[in-house]
Structures are given as structure tokens and as C-alpha cells.
XYZ file of C-alpha atoms in Angstrom:
729
model
C 42.416 -14.330 22.079
C 43.024 -10.975 20.381
C 40.350 -8.408 21.160
C 39.558 -5.703 18.552
C 38.084 -2.313 19.504
C 35.673 -0.435 17.047
C 32.775 1.943 17.091
C 29.094 1.288 16.523
C 27.582 3.840 14.227
C 24.809 5.325 16.339
C 24.469 8.512 14.263
C 22.896 6.791 11.362
C 20.412 5.148 13.742
C 19.635 8.603 15.137
C 18.949 10.035 11.590
C 16.524 7.257 10.808
C 14.745 7.588 14.212
C 14.267 11.275 13.706
C 13.043 10.789 10.178
C 10.557 8.180 11.507
C 9.121 10.662 14.003
C 8.753 13.410 11.511
C 7.104 11.312 8.785
C 5.032 9.548 11.341
C 3.425 12.746 12.275
C 2.976 13.702 8.607
C 1.527 10.400 7.501
C -0.917 10.203 10.380
C -2.048 13.809 9.979
C -2.690 13.183 6.272
C -4.781 10.138 7.360
C -6.792 12.188 9.759
C -7.543 14.797 6.983
C -8.662 11.914 4.771
C -10.903 10.621 7.573
C -12.525 14.063 7.951
C -13.114 14.213 4.229
C -15.666 11.361 4.623
C -17.578 13.692 6.877
C -16.891 16.911 4.862
C -16.277 15.809 1.282
C -15.627 19.339 -0.015
C -13.253 20.232 2.819
C -10.557 21.037 0.223
C -12.867 22.080 -2.715
C -11.112 23.521 -5.582
C -7.626 22.549 -4.629
C -6.720 19.554 -6.857
C -3.487 18.624 -4.975
C -5.463 18.290 -1.680
C -8.294 16.164 -3.171
C -9.063 12.812 -1.533
C -7.995 10.791 -4.578
C -4.548 12.408 -4.571
C -3.948 12.400 -0.806
C -4.926 8.830 -0.249
C -1.830 7.253 -1.964
C 0.292 10.007 -0.160
C -1.048 8.778 3.160
C -0.430 5.057 2.468
C 3.053 5.775 1.073
C 3.948 8.090 3.985
C 2.949 5.515 6.587
C 4.435 2.454 4.843
C 7.617 3.774 3.290
C 8.340 6.839 5.270
C 7.238 6.086 8.791
C 7.505 2.243 8.845
C 10.454 2.261 6.374
C 12.514 4.657 8.355
C 11.814 2.838 11.624
C 12.822 -0.520 9.961
C 16.123 0.974 8.851
C 16.822 2.448 12.307
C 16.100 -0.911 13.990
C 18.099 -2.857 11.423
C 21.177 -0.634 11.532
C 21.105 -0.606 15.334
C 20.666 -4.370 15.898
C 22.687 -5.593 12.896
C 25.916 -3.941 14.198
C 25.475 -5.495 17.636
C 24.451 -8.946 16.484
C 27.460 -9.141 14.146
C 29.819 -7.170 16.453
C 30.934 -4.982 13.636
C 30.415 -1.408 12.487
C 28.335 -1.037 9.279
C 30.362 -2.005 6.110
C 30.403 1.598 4.889
C 29.523 4.932 6.459
C 29.163 6.345 2.935
C 26.624 3.673 2.024
C 24.745 4.144 5.271
C 24.373 7.869 4.631
C 23.525 7.280 0.968
C 20.783 4.925 2.085
C 19.461 7.632 4.553
C 19.484 10.642 2.264
C 18.509 8.665 -0.802
C 15.430 7.292 1.019
C 14.451 10.677 2.297
C 14.725 12.211 -1.248
C 12.504 9.333 -2.558
C 9.953 10.245 0.152
C 10.041 13.918 -0.772
C 9.640 12.984 -4.493
C 6.593 10.973 -3.480
C 5.232 13.844 -1.322
C 5.523 16.058 -4.352
C 4.450 13.796 -7.294
C 1.430 12.160 -5.777
C -0.548 15.285 -4.934
C 0.244 16.488 -8.429
C -1.480 13.462 -9.792
C 1.632 11.884 -11.009
C 0.811 8.208 -10.295
C 0.654 4.764 -11.751
C -2.448 3.988 -9.670
C -1.137 0.613 -8.550
C -1.676 0.037 -4.779
C 1.461 0.679 -2.679
C 3.335 1.087 -5.990
C 1.966 4.472 -7.298
C 5.218 6.172 -7.746
C 6.328 6.743 -11.425
C 9.288 5.014 -13.119
C 12.193 7.446 -12.366
C 11.354 7.180 -8.593
C 10.937 3.375 -8.962
C 14.575 3.200 -10.369
C 15.760 5.285 -7.459
C 14.053 2.952 -4.966
C 15.760 0.001 -6.506
C 19.108 1.703 -6.443
C 18.756 2.804 -2.801
C 17.550 -0.673 -1.860
C 20.574 -2.262 -3.452
C 22.726 0.191 -1.493
C 21.090 -1.012 1.714
C 21.573 -4.618 0.696
C 25.315 -4.154 -0.171
C 25.874 -2.381 3.196
C 24.095 -5.248 5.091
C 25.858 -8.037 3.180
C 29.176 -6.265 3.536
C 28.701 -6.010 7.220
C 27.713 -9.798 7.508
C 30.956 -10.600 5.573
C 33.198 -8.610 7.937
C 31.351 -9.811 11.100
C 33.094 -10.812 14.310
C 30.197 -13.036 15.372
C 30.190 -16.360 13.434
C 26.447 -17.413 13.867
C 23.643 -15.249 12.264
C 21.036 -14.718 14.824
C 17.370 -15.155 13.819
C 16.671 -11.491 13.334
C 19.308 -11.376 10.618
C 17.579 -14.241 8.657
C 14.402 -11.983 8.443
C 16.614 -8.966 7.317
C 18.104 -11.065 4.534
C 14.687 -12.408 3.419
C 13.342 -8.865 3.464
C 16.151 -7.485 1.196
C 15.929 -10.294 -1.312
C 12.118 -10.451 -1.615
C 11.432 -6.742 -1.626
C 13.975 -6.342 -4.503
C 12.254 -9.112 -6.530
C 8.731 -7.809 -5.832
C 9.607 -4.140 -6.645
C 11.413 -4.899 -9.824
C 8.851 -7.272 -11.399
C 5.791 -5.122 -10.399
C 7.409 -1.867 -11.621
C 8.110 -3.088 -15.123
C 6.684 -0.092 -17.046
C 6.989 1.440 -20.518
C 7.889 5.105 -20.083
C 5.974 7.688 -22.202
C 7.642 10.732 -20.673
C 9.694 11.328 -17.437
C 6.354 11.611 -15.602
C 4.248 8.987 -17.341
C 4.371 5.372 -17.991
C 2.197 2.319 -18.603
C 2.515 -1.082 -16.920
C 3.867 -3.701 -19.228
C 1.211 -6.045 -17.932
C -2.543 -5.683 -18.646
C -5.793 -6.539 -17.034
C -5.839 -9.938 -15.340
C -2.112 -10.252 -15.491
C -1.506 -6.863 -14.138
C -3.890 -7.547 -11.285
C -2.006 -10.843 -10.399
C 1.385 -9.209 -10.476
C 0.152 -6.166 -8.569
C -1.358 -8.220 -5.725
C 1.560 -10.625 -5.671
C 3.462 -7.440 -4.964
C 0.794 -5.729 -2.882
C 0.255 -8.656 -0.412
C 3.905 -9.421 -0.188
C 4.827 -5.789 0.337
C 2.780 -6.212 3.482
C 4.579 -9.509 4.084
C 8.159 -8.580 3.452
C 8.292 -4.798 4.218
C 5.741 -4.534 7.009
C 6.086 -7.958 8.639
C 9.435 -9.816 8.170
C 11.703 -6.931 9.110
C 9.532 -6.118 12.062
C 9.722 -9.829 13.120
C 13.417 -9.476 12.940
C 13.121 -6.399 15.152
C 10.854 -8.340 17.493
C 13.376 -11.062 17.873
C 16.029 -8.490 18.806
C 14.325 -5.793 20.837
C 11.733 -7.817 22.869
C 14.458 -10.065 24.428
C 16.554 -7.035 25.007
C 13.793 -5.036 26.675
C 12.616 -7.988 28.732
C 16.225 -9.066 29.483
C 15.254 -12.629 28.607
C 16.329 -15.047 25.847
C 13.904 -15.675 23.050
C 11.444 -18.457 24.041
C 12.349 -21.025 21.501
C 15.192 -21.167 19.076
C 13.634 -24.239 17.262
C 10.345 -22.421 16.916
C 12.178 -19.489 15.339
C 13.695 -21.749 12.626
C 10.234 -23.252 11.741
C 8.662 -19.783 11.900
C 11.174 -18.237 9.491
C 11.227 -20.905 6.743
C 7.577 -21.653 6.809
C 6.559 -17.951 6.732
C 8.777 -16.876 3.803
C 7.840 -19.965 1.785
C 4.059 -19.784 2.353
C 3.593 -15.965 2.315
C 4.569 -15.452 -1.262
C 1.723 -17.648 -2.524
C -1.016 -15.821 -0.827
C -1.430 -12.709 -3.110
C -4.385 -14.052 -5.211
C -6.658 -13.915 -2.183
C -7.067 -10.230 -3.004
C -8.650 -11.262 -6.320
C -11.212 -13.917 -5.177
C -14.414 -13.899 -7.351
C -12.609 -11.782 -9.903
C -11.735 -12.517 -13.557
C -8.520 -14.229 -12.328
C -8.447 -17.927 -13.304
C -9.930 -20.026 -10.458
C -6.836 -22.274 -10.120
C -4.824 -19.124 -9.102
C -7.568 -17.970 -6.741
C -7.729 -21.419 -5.071
C -3.876 -21.550 -4.661
C -4.085 -18.233 -2.921
C -6.787 -19.510 -0.557
C -4.908 -22.694 0.354
C -1.662 -21.021 1.205
C -3.413 -18.099 2.904
C -5.042 -20.493 5.385
C -1.712 -22.293 5.932
C -0.160 -18.929 6.991
C -2.007 -19.118 10.311
C 0.539 -21.751 11.630
C 3.840 -19.903 11.055
C 2.318 -16.479 11.843
C 0.957 -17.543 15.207
C 4.213 -19.473 15.839
C 6.058 -16.151 15.673
C 3.478 -14.454 17.887
C 3.760 -17.156 20.488
C 7.504 -17.003 20.349
C 7.357 -13.208 20.977
C 4.824 -13.294 23.769
C 6.274 -16.254 25.576
C 9.713 -14.512 25.570
C 8.097 -12.319 28.248
C 7.258 -15.276 30.525
C 8.222 -14.427 34.046
C 8.400 -10.632 33.511
C 4.654 -9.804 33.455
C 5.052 -7.656 36.542
C 7.652 -5.611 34.645
C 5.156 -5.344 31.770
C 2.734 -3.498 33.998
C 5.340 -0.865 34.870
C 7.443 -0.567 31.667
C 5.797 1.277 28.780
C 8.281 -0.235 26.276
C 7.084 -3.742 27.059
C 3.439 -2.621 27.009
C 3.908 -1.365 23.383
C 5.619 -4.534 22.426
C 2.891 -6.801 23.981
C 0.080 -4.899 22.079
C 2.160 -4.895 18.855
C 2.669 -8.655 18.952
C -0.973 -9.210 19.821
C -1.974 -6.906 16.955
C 0.224 -9.028 14.733
C -1.501 -12.188 15.966
C -4.977 -10.739 15.296
C -4.095 -9.454 11.849
C -2.508 -12.724 10.877
C -5.487 -14.694 12.028
C -7.958 -12.386 10.393
C -6.055 -12.321 7.102
C -6.368 -16.076 6.389
C -9.987 -15.957 7.507
C -10.643 -13.104 5.094
C -9.063 -15.292 2.385
C -11.846 -17.940 2.728
C -14.209 -17.447 -0.173
C -17.320 -17.394 1.880
C -15.896 -14.704 4.219
C -14.215 -12.790 1.413
C -17.622 -12.581 -0.401
C -18.826 -10.515 2.658
C -15.722 -8.464 3.459
C -14.169 -7.517 0.115
C -14.777 -4.018 -0.978
C -16.098 -3.077 2.459
C -14.712 -1.071 5.363
C -13.915 -4.342 7.199
C -10.712 -4.474 5.044
C -9.983 -0.926 6.222
C -10.172 -2.051 9.809
C -8.073 -5.144 9.115
C -5.262 -3.149 7.519
C -5.197 -0.566 10.261
C -5.044 -3.174 13.020
C -1.784 -4.267 11.392
C -0.471 -0.797 10.672
C -1.394 0.939 13.817
C -0.897 -1.832 16.373
C 1.838 -4.120 14.923
C 3.983 -1.538 13.023
C 3.130 1.557 14.914
C 3.478 0.112 18.492
C 6.552 -1.811 17.595
C 8.184 1.418 16.289
C 7.053 3.392 19.332
C 8.356 0.699 21.787
C 11.626 0.551 19.924
C 11.995 4.401 19.931
C 11.344 4.609 23.746
C 13.947 1.882 24.337
C 16.592 3.313 21.976
C 16.622 6.977 22.524
C 17.524 6.909 26.318
C 20.293 4.376 25.615
C 21.726 6.334 22.774
C 21.571 9.649 24.733
C 22.956 7.966 27.921
C 20.101 9.168 30.142
C 16.640 8.438 31.307
C 13.454 8.924 29.334
C 12.095 12.374 30.078
C 8.758 11.099 31.306
C 7.611 7.427 31.831
C 4.191 8.837 32.668
C 3.822 10.522 29.278
C 4.992 7.305 27.561
C 2.259 5.384 29.416
C -0.223 7.983 28.514
C 0.857 7.553 24.866
C 0.326 3.841 25.159
C -3.190 4.108 26.555
C -4.390 6.946 24.207
C -2.803 5.044 21.318
C -4.579 1.813 22.291
C -7.863 3.649 22.692
C -7.264 5.183 19.252
C -6.919 1.769 17.588
C -10.078 0.536 19.261
C -12.059 3.681 18.310
C -10.657 3.363 14.762
C -11.000 -0.339 14.085
C -14.358 -1.250 15.833
C -16.477 1.345 13.937
C -14.932 0.144 10.677
C -15.828 -3.460 11.392
C -19.405 -2.287 12.118
C -19.419 -0.230 8.899
C -18.084 -3.236 6.916
C -20.778 -5.653 8.212
C -23.448 -3.034 7.572
C -22.265 -2.444 4.020
C -22.048 -6.190 3.196
C -25.484 -6.898 4.640
C -27.226 -3.958 3.033
C -25.778 -4.614 -0.403
C -27.052 -8.183 -0.411
C -30.611 -7.624 0.746
C -33.535 -8.321 -1.548
C -37.343 -7.491 -1.383
C -39.876 -10.275 -1.537
C -40.427 -9.364 -5.165
C -36.815 -10.067 -6.021
C -35.725 -6.414 -6.316
C -32.801 -4.964 -4.257
C -33.958 -3.661 -0.996
C -31.276 -0.940 -0.980
C -30.996 -0.282 -4.739
C -29.461 3.228 -4.144
C -25.877 2.898 -3.061
C -26.110 6.103 -1.093
C -28.567 4.365 1.395
C -25.475 2.408 2.639
C -23.318 5.442 2.798
C -25.765 7.425 4.975
C -26.158 4.428 7.332
C -22.476 4.265 8.154
C -21.647 8.004 8.538
C -21.612 7.764 12.413
C -18.904 5.143 12.076
C -16.872 7.392 9.882
C -17.129 10.017 12.673
C -15.987 7.594 15.225
C -12.988 6.580 12.991
C -11.957 10.226 12.696
C -12.081 10.406 16.535
C -10.005 7.298 16.879
C -7.429 8.555 14.391
C -7.180 11.888 16.430
C -6.469 9.967 19.598
C -3.706 7.998 17.805
C -2.221 11.230 16.404
C -2.287 12.878 19.802
C -0.357 9.914 21.223
C 2.188 10.477 18.430
C 2.525 14.159 19.323
C 3.065 13.156 22.972
C 5.948 10.860 21.743
C 7.458 13.820 19.904
C 7.379 16.027 23.026
C 8.826 13.214 25.230
C 11.614 12.455 22.815
C 12.509 16.101 22.251
C 12.760 16.726 25.982
C 14.726 13.513 26.440
C 17.303 14.416 23.836
C 17.675 17.957 25.167
C 18.190 16.782 28.739
C 20.741 13.969 27.883
C 23.974 13.754 26.091
C 24.425 14.061 22.345
C 24.224 10.856 20.338
C 27.807 9.659 19.706
C 29.287 6.494 18.225
C 29.570 3.753 20.706
C 32.953 2.054 21.577
C 32.750 -1.755 21.460
C 35.164 -4.638 21.780
C 35.146 -8.221 20.364
C 37.484 -10.904 19.339
C 38.274 -11.238 15.662
C 36.349 -13.873 13.745
C 38.227 -17.203 13.828
C 38.381 -19.266 10.640
C 36.447 -22.519 10.711
C 36.116 -24.988 7.989
C 33.271 -24.414 5.558
C 32.112 -28.002 5.962
C 29.821 -29.103 8.763
C 31.585 -29.799 12.036
C 31.360 -33.034 13.774
C 27.889 -33.360 15.375
C 26.826 -29.981 13.865
C 23.227 -30.001 12.613
C 22.220 -28.530 9.296
C 20.707 -25.202 10.546
C 23.528 -24.212 12.819
C 25.930 -24.877 9.845
C 23.617 -22.743 7.645
C 23.565 -19.882 10.270
C 27.381 -19.432 9.718
C 27.059 -19.607 5.907
C 25.279 -16.402 4.892
C 25.567 -16.996 1.153
C 23.929 -20.379 1.323
C 21.339 -19.037 3.671
C 20.461 -16.217 1.272
C 20.328 -18.510 -1.738
C 17.965 -20.909 0.075
C 15.749 -18.012 1.168
C 15.717 -16.728 -2.428
C 14.619 -20.085 -3.745
C 11.906 -20.416 -1.049
C 10.352 -17.048 -2.081
C 10.673 -17.540 -5.856
C 8.800 -20.852 -6.126
C 5.377 -19.545 -5.373
C 5.778 -16.569 -7.628
C 6.930 -18.575 -10.570
C 4.145 -21.163 -10.321
C 1.440 -18.548 -10.084
C 2.610 -15.759 -12.342
C 4.417 -17.571 -15.220
C 1.376 -19.619 -16.471
C -1.009 -16.584 -16.234
C 1.359 -14.487 -18.372
C 2.668 -17.219 -20.724
C -0.458 -19.375 -21.319
C -2.908 -17.310 -23.400
C -5.753 -19.680 -22.759
C -5.876 -18.359 -19.121
C -6.972 -14.984 -20.518
C -9.479 -15.626 -23.368
C -10.103 -12.594 -25.607
C -13.489 -11.095 -26.530
C -13.869 -10.008 -30.202
C -16.247 -7.043 -29.386
C -13.659 -5.533 -26.970
C -11.765 -2.739 -28.754
C -8.933 -0.404 -27.701
C -9.904 2.942 -26.173
C -10.338 5.869 -28.528
C -7.730 8.727 -28.242
C -10.140 10.886 -26.173
C -11.152 7.900 -23.905
C -7.453 7.066 -23.410
C -6.814 10.633 -22.280
C -9.867 10.381 -20.049
C -8.609 7.203 -18.470
C -5.329 8.976 -17.693
C -7.290 11.747 -15.953
C -9.234 9.083 -14.046
C -5.860 7.663 -12.904
C -4.495 11.102 -12.145
C -7.445 11.965 -9.890
C -7.233 8.658 -7.898
C -10.740 7.554 -8.690
C -9.745 3.874 -8.323
C -9.352 4.612 -4.594
C -13.081 4.777 -4.071
C -14.541 2.944 -7.204
C -13.995 -0.594 -8.281
C -14.252 -1.863 -11.874
C -14.942 -5.567 -11.142
C -18.311 -7.167 -10.859
C -18.286 -10.398 -8.841
C -20.659 -13.357 -9.683
C -23.229 -12.700 -6.953
C -26.881 -12.166 -7.590
C -26.778 -8.887 -5.656
C -23.839 -7.437 -7.706
C -25.208 -8.617 -11.113
C -28.589 -7.049 -10.201
C -26.926 -3.858 -9.108
C -24.077 -3.406 -11.563
C -24.670 -5.698 -14.624
C -23.043 -8.964 -15.836
C -19.987 -10.249 -13.947
C -16.516 -9.324 -15.112
C -14.760 -11.338 -17.776
C -11.040 -11.690 -18.243
C -11.136 -10.654 -21.891
C -12.675 -7.308 -20.975
C -9.378 -5.997 -19.562
C -6.779 -7.137 -22.211
C -6.089 -3.416 -23.206
C -6.087 -2.086 -19.628
C -2.532 -0.872 -18.835
C -2.790 -0.623 -15.741
C -5.755 -2.592 -14.559
C -8.306 -0.566 -12.389
C -10.263 -3.178 -10.487
C -9.996 -1.231 -7.185
C -9.932 -2.539 -3.576
C -12.658 -0.435 -1.834
C -16.175 0.614 -2.702
C -16.764 4.051 -1.170
C -18.776 4.630 -4.158
C -20.474 2.084 -6.586
C -18.738 -0.127 -9.100
C -18.243 1.531 -12.444
C -17.415 -1.348 -14.738
C -20.755 -1.084 -16.545
C -21.686 2.522 -15.891
C -21.145 3.545 -19.589
C -24.310 4.844 -21.177
C -26.268 4.324 -17.989
C -26.599 8.123 -17.494
C -26.399 10.902 -20.202
C -23.465 13.173 -20.652
C -25.201 16.082 -18.748
C -25.666 13.824 -15.764
C -21.883 13.200 -15.536
C -21.060 16.787 -16.308
C -23.196 17.976 -13.300
C -22.060 15.076 -11.128
C -18.395 16.057 -11.473
C -19.227 19.729 -10.810
C -21.374 19.129 -7.660
C -22.076 15.503 -6.716
C -24.385 16.463 -3.978
C -26.689 18.374 -6.384
C -27.122 15.130 -8.284
C -27.062 12.547 -5.550
C -28.118 14.107 -2.101
C -25.887 12.727 0.623
C -23.043 11.836 -1.608
C -19.552 11.999 -0.070
C -17.798 12.338 -3.417
C -15.892 15.620 -3.681
C -16.381 17.961 -6.647
C -13.812 18.016 -9.388
C -14.229 21.651 -10.553
C -10.753 21.926 -11.867
C -11.711 19.601 -14.758
C -13.905 22.426 -15.851
C -11.205 25.113 -15.854
C -10.865 27.437 -18.868
C -7.696 25.584 -19.989
C -7.245 22.995 -22.639
C -6.821 19.281 -22.138
C -3.182 18.452 -22.922
C -3.258 16.276 -25.965
C 0.348 16.762 -27.007
C 1.205 13.274 -25.996
C -1.792 11.403 -27.387
C 0.050 9.852 -30.332
C 3.005 9.005 -28.112
C 0.715 7.245 -25.626
C -0.973 5.229 -28.428
C 2.428 4.187 -29.759
C 3.441 3.040 -26.287
C 0.138 1.054 -26.037
C 0.828 -0.500 -29.386
C 4.270 -1.598 -28.323
C 2.494 -3.275 -25.343
C 0.167 -5.160 -27.691
C -2.843 -2.886 -28.050
C -3.864 -3.102 -31.680
C -3.858 0.478 -32.757
C -3.214 0.894 -36.464
C -0.749 3.395 -37.903
C -3.660 5.392 -39.428
C -5.557 5.524 -36.063
C -2.376 6.985 -34.398
C -1.789 9.415 -37.272
C -5.387 10.625 -37.135
C -5.638 10.643 -33.337
C -6.244 14.338 -33.033
C -8.992 14.353 -35.622
C -10.805 11.478 -33.952
C -10.284 12.976 -30.547
C -11.737 16.326 -31.509
C -14.725 14.773 -33.319
C -15.661 12.704 -30.249
C -15.211 15.716 -27.939
C -17.452 17.914 -30.189
C -20.054 15.196 -30.128
C -20.075 15.177 -26.333
C -20.283 19.008 -26.189
C -23.267 18.909 -28.525
C -24.922 16.416 -26.191
C -24.276 18.817 -23.286
C -26.017 21.536 -25.140
C -29.326 19.662 -24.880
C -29.544 21.172 -21.349
C -30.614 24.781 -21.437
C -28.768 25.461 -18.128
C -25.547 24.248 -19.614
C -26.073 26.568 -22.623
C -26.887 29.467 -20.448
C -23.806 29.062 -18.064
C -21.664 28.315 -21.100
C -22.476 31.534 -22.795
C -22.078 33.530 -19.526
C -18.622 32.045 -18.944
C -17.626 32.979 -22.499
C -18.713 36.566 -22.040
C -16.795 36.764 -18.784
C -13.617 35.532 -20.459
C -14.076 37.935 -23.347
C -14.580 40.835 -20.848
C -11.335 39.940 -19.056
C -9.478 39.580 -22.229
C -8.819 35.880 -21.571
C -8.675 33.278 -24.319
C -11.954 31.266 -24.038
C -11.346 27.442 -24.335
C -14.331 25.701 -25.917
C -15.894 22.993 -23.744
C -14.808 20.299 -26.108
C -11.216 21.081 -25.414
C -11.424 20.848 -21.645
C -10.621 17.997 -19.362
C -14.141 17.167 -18.223
C -15.089 16.118 -21.723
C -12.314 13.508 -21.912
C -13.341 12.220 -18.422
C -16.879 11.828 -19.515
C -15.754 10.023 -22.699
C -13.938 7.440 -20.584
C -16.810 6.989 -18.002
C -19.276 6.543 -20.898
C -17.048 3.929 -22.560
C -16.988 1.567 -19.494
C -18.648 -1.747 -19.959
C -20.121 -0.898 -23.375
C -18.025 -3.320 -25.395
C -19.937 -6.406 -24.172
C -23.316 -4.991 -23.544
C -26.024 -6.999 -25.397
C -28.356 -4.729 -27.273
C -32.123 -5.240 -26.530
C -33.554 -6.263 -29.895
C -37.033 -7.000 -28.501
C -39.966 -5.034 -29.713
C -40.932 -2.056 -27.558
């Protein structure tokens, strides 16, 4: 049999590994800064691009797409070549994948702190970057598929099935969730509104966790754990069941993020059923991974790589048991909007993704540099301090979540809320926030130890070079099934058929859930009293999105006595028909805002944005003093924004668009006049005017500043369906 010599491309793996390390430090450092902001809310006061609302999406994007994304590409590029016994299809495409992905990360790192965001969880990047993501993802797919086509190994190993499913599904999710109508190069509106936008977003959001943070890492587990243990995977049959059951069921589970919301009940219930079913394939995968280590537990005690893998797989098992449990309505009623969810997410991210990446790096770097790891002791230290970091992070957040849920639901004997002031809950859980910051610090220290260990290893060993390999050429075999060949072994050597079947498996759930919600109008009944936002309110809503307020405040009241008593009537689907995008939120660091309109006067909101602590003692909301700056609100795009909204179905008339500036200014002046009812406001306003005149600066009237637009939007919330009290007073 003719043997062919070729070289594995190790240099592309090295690039992705180094990028993983750099962005891992950055992402975790930003996360620690955010944790400290809960303790010191004005830590970055007066610096808009370092505010909590703008840094939070930077943290999530840095960890998910920069740290985990780069580690995924590193593992895929290394394992794919060896499983297929072929160099990657194109060195040019490999490098385009690498540099394109890093440029996308840099674009995110610049745009998000500037407030350029769509506000959609894990999909905050604006439309030009979305297009770049799609293009680079296609580059990755072409390179992978091309390598599969020119392979020298006939059968596709289980890891490759997961890589294929990842490529197909992420492409579908990203494209459909990112359908936006551009207003400018830096601003767009989701083509979906309200309930529809929420369903599409969490179809994407949940399955971004499934098919970006889970399936590719399961593929890496199936490759690196057997390699590190020097054992075959426990069960080939179980891997088949694990793969097909997981990719079919996972795609249905998104609606469990929207339980007790305005989403139709049938969609919520479908999400619950399939979420519970997810336990079986998820734990099947965990069992397959852990039992691969049977017979080598003594080696696990000594080898840090295996330690990382064991805790990673265990973390995967914990998170994938907890997720289905959280999708049960009675559990979700307690956990949703609390810090319990923060604990759940970070068990997955820190243990499953983080420890899998660390174990992979400690295994790969010495092999690629042809020498030993600089220090096994330091790697073991990293393992233990990282594990302690996870514990000190997650446990306090579970306690905080339980505390929040129980306090929010308590009533006095007379039927009033026992803890009517939201801040009572916040003050109670501050010690847990301090412990979380401590846990995050330990995890970051472990990451820095890894950096030192890897740098010393690379310096001491040989430079990373392409690796010579030898394998026989692929022999042509009939496309039909061989005598006695079962269906799946036949499918494993037919990549096109396997890809098509995987695509069908992941599309079924999405089509059944999303198409009826978008196409059948009766699912989203309208409310006659709900009107489009005024021009000033529309501008204020965009400021609310820019500042990331949705990261701390929800706009969705659930049908519980405690929430209705605290916030007002439960949410109705028809309230959100003009909301592009929806802003239901996923965490209540502060109270729900759906019905906050007209609850307080304009002066209260004015002072609250200037100094939250002066209005609400103990508040952990940061100040937003840049909204008050002596510079005008940019209204140059107001008409263009309204035209875009009209294209999306918002019923603005031509005259409303034409007269937008007049209406905007009239509402702004009215708010300014309301503010003048406060003597302190009048005094400070006059003083600031004198200072500007003394400096020769142009003085911008208050009615032209950003704070007025923000107040206009906040005061609008929930007022469309409020029932006026007509009783005699």
C-alpha cells in the first residue's frame, strides 16, 4: 500500500492557543472588575466606556467568543488533521480564519465599551461585525469540509460529528438571530419585535451555549480525554446515541428562558418538555467521558491534565443536570432573574469550558514544543486554586439566588410585601458578592499561573514546527453499504449525508417553534391602547440600550402575586409589538421597570441618574453623569430611525416623521419645565450656565441633553395599558 508523507499544520494551532491565553486573561480580568463594581458601584465613575452596563457584554463576549472560541479552533485544527490524517485543506483559509476572528474580537472590544450594541444576549455586536462573523465562520466551514473531502482516513470519528454539527447549527442560529435593518453603519434594529424577538433570541442564546460552548467541546473531549488517558473511548455505541439525541433535543429547549413570560404557553411547554429530556443525552456524554478514564485513576491523581478533564466533565454533568431542573416551571419560578442563574452559567463556563481548555493547553504545548512542561507542580497548583475559585464563586451565588427568591416572595400577615423595598434584598446579599469577587480572583490567579508556566515551557523547549506524518492514500470504496455494514458505520464514511442528517435534526425544532410564532398573528394579540414611541422616547430607548441597562433591569412581570404586588399587572404579549429589539432582560440586579412610568416624577429620575445613592441609600447602581454633559443629544438620525421602524411595521405616519424634531423638542421642553419645579435644580442649572458663559463655552439647554431623552423613555414604560383610577377621592 502506497504511503504518503505530509505535514500537520501546528503553527495555526499555536496561534489559536496563544490567542486563547491572551483573551482568557482579558476576559477574566474584566469579569473581576465587574464583580468589584457590585461592591464599589462608582469604581469607574464618570468614564462611560468603563461603566458596568457597557463592560458586561464585553466580558461575556470575551469569554465566550475570544477565550472559548479560540480554544475551540485550536483543538479542532489540531485534532481534525490527525483524525483525518491530512493537513488542513488550505493554509490561507486557516490563517484567514485566525486573523479574521481576532479582528472581530478587537472590533467587539472597541465597539461594546463605546455603547455600540444591539443589546441581545451573546449577540450584542452590530450588523457589520455580524456579517464578518458569518463570513469567517463560512471560511472555517469550507476549510473543515475541504479537509474532510481530502482525508486519508475513511471513517469520521465521533469528535468530527460534533464539529460538523457545530458548524452547521451556529451558522443557522447566527444568521436568523442577526437579521437586522441597518440605520447606519453602527446602528440597526432587529427585524423581529417583542415576543417574536424574545423567542428567536433565546432560540439563539440557549443554542449558542449548546452549539458553541458544548458540542465542539464534547468533540474535544472525545479526542483529548482518550489521548491523555491513553485509553479508547468507553462506548462507541453510547457516543452515537449521545450525538444524535443531543443535537435533536437541544434545539427545542430555548423557550425555557421565557417561562411565565408573554410567550404563548404552548411554546413555553415545548421548551420544558425537551429541556427535561436533555438530561439523558447530556449525562450519556458525561458518563462516556468519565468511564473512558476507568483503570487509570491512579494516573489522574498525578497528572494535572487528567485532573482538569475530570473536573471539566463533572462540571458539564452538573450544569446539564441543573439546566433541565431550572426549566421546570416550579423551579424556574424561584430561580429566574436571581443570582442562581449566574452560579449556573459560571459552573458551565469556569469548570466545563475553562478546565477543558486548560487541560488541553497543558497537554498540547509540551507535545508541540517537543519538551516537558516547565512545572507540573505549578499546573497542579493552578488546578487546585482554580477549583477553589469555582467553589468560592458558585456557592455564594447560589446562596444569593435563594435569598433573593425567598425575600421577594415574602408577605406580611396583612397581605403587604414583607420586603417592599428592592434594596433590602440587595443589602442582604452583599457579603455573597464579596465572596464571588474573591472566588473570581482565585480563578484569575490560576490563569496567570498558567501563563507563566506556558511561557517558561515555550522558552525552554523547541520552536513549534509543522509535524511530519505518514499515512496511506484513501482507497476508493463503493458509495453503497458494504455487505454486513450497519447504517451508522456507512454514514461515518459519507460526510455529505451525515451533514445533511445533522442539519435536518437541528432544523426541526426551530421550525416548529419559531414559524408559528412569527407567522400566526393570533399568537401575539395586539392592544389598541399601545402606541409607538414618540421621537424623544425612541431616542431615550436607544440610550437605554447603549448604556446596557437591560443587563441589570428586566421589563417583564410574571404572573405571581409577589410580582404583581411589587411591579403591577403581568406582562401581555401585545405590549411589546413595537419593541425592536425586546428588552425583557435576564437578571434583576435592580427592580423590574416595565411599569415604572409615571411612578416617580421627573426630578426623581434626574437625581437618580446623577447619584443613585443620594436617592436610594445602599443602591449599587452606578451614576450616569455623562448623560448630563453640556453637549446636545444627537437627533440627526431621528427621522431615519422612525423610517426604519416604519419599514419594520411600526405605524408611524409620514407627518409624524416629518414633524419629529418639533414633537421631540416640545416633549423635551415639557420635561425641563417639570424639572424646574425643584429649586435645587434651578439653582444648579443657573450656576452651570454662568460657568459655561465664563469659560466662553456654548451652553446647551437641559432640554437638549441626553438625560431628558432617557427620562422620557423611562416615564413612558407601562403607561399604555395602565387603567386610570376613576373613583372619587
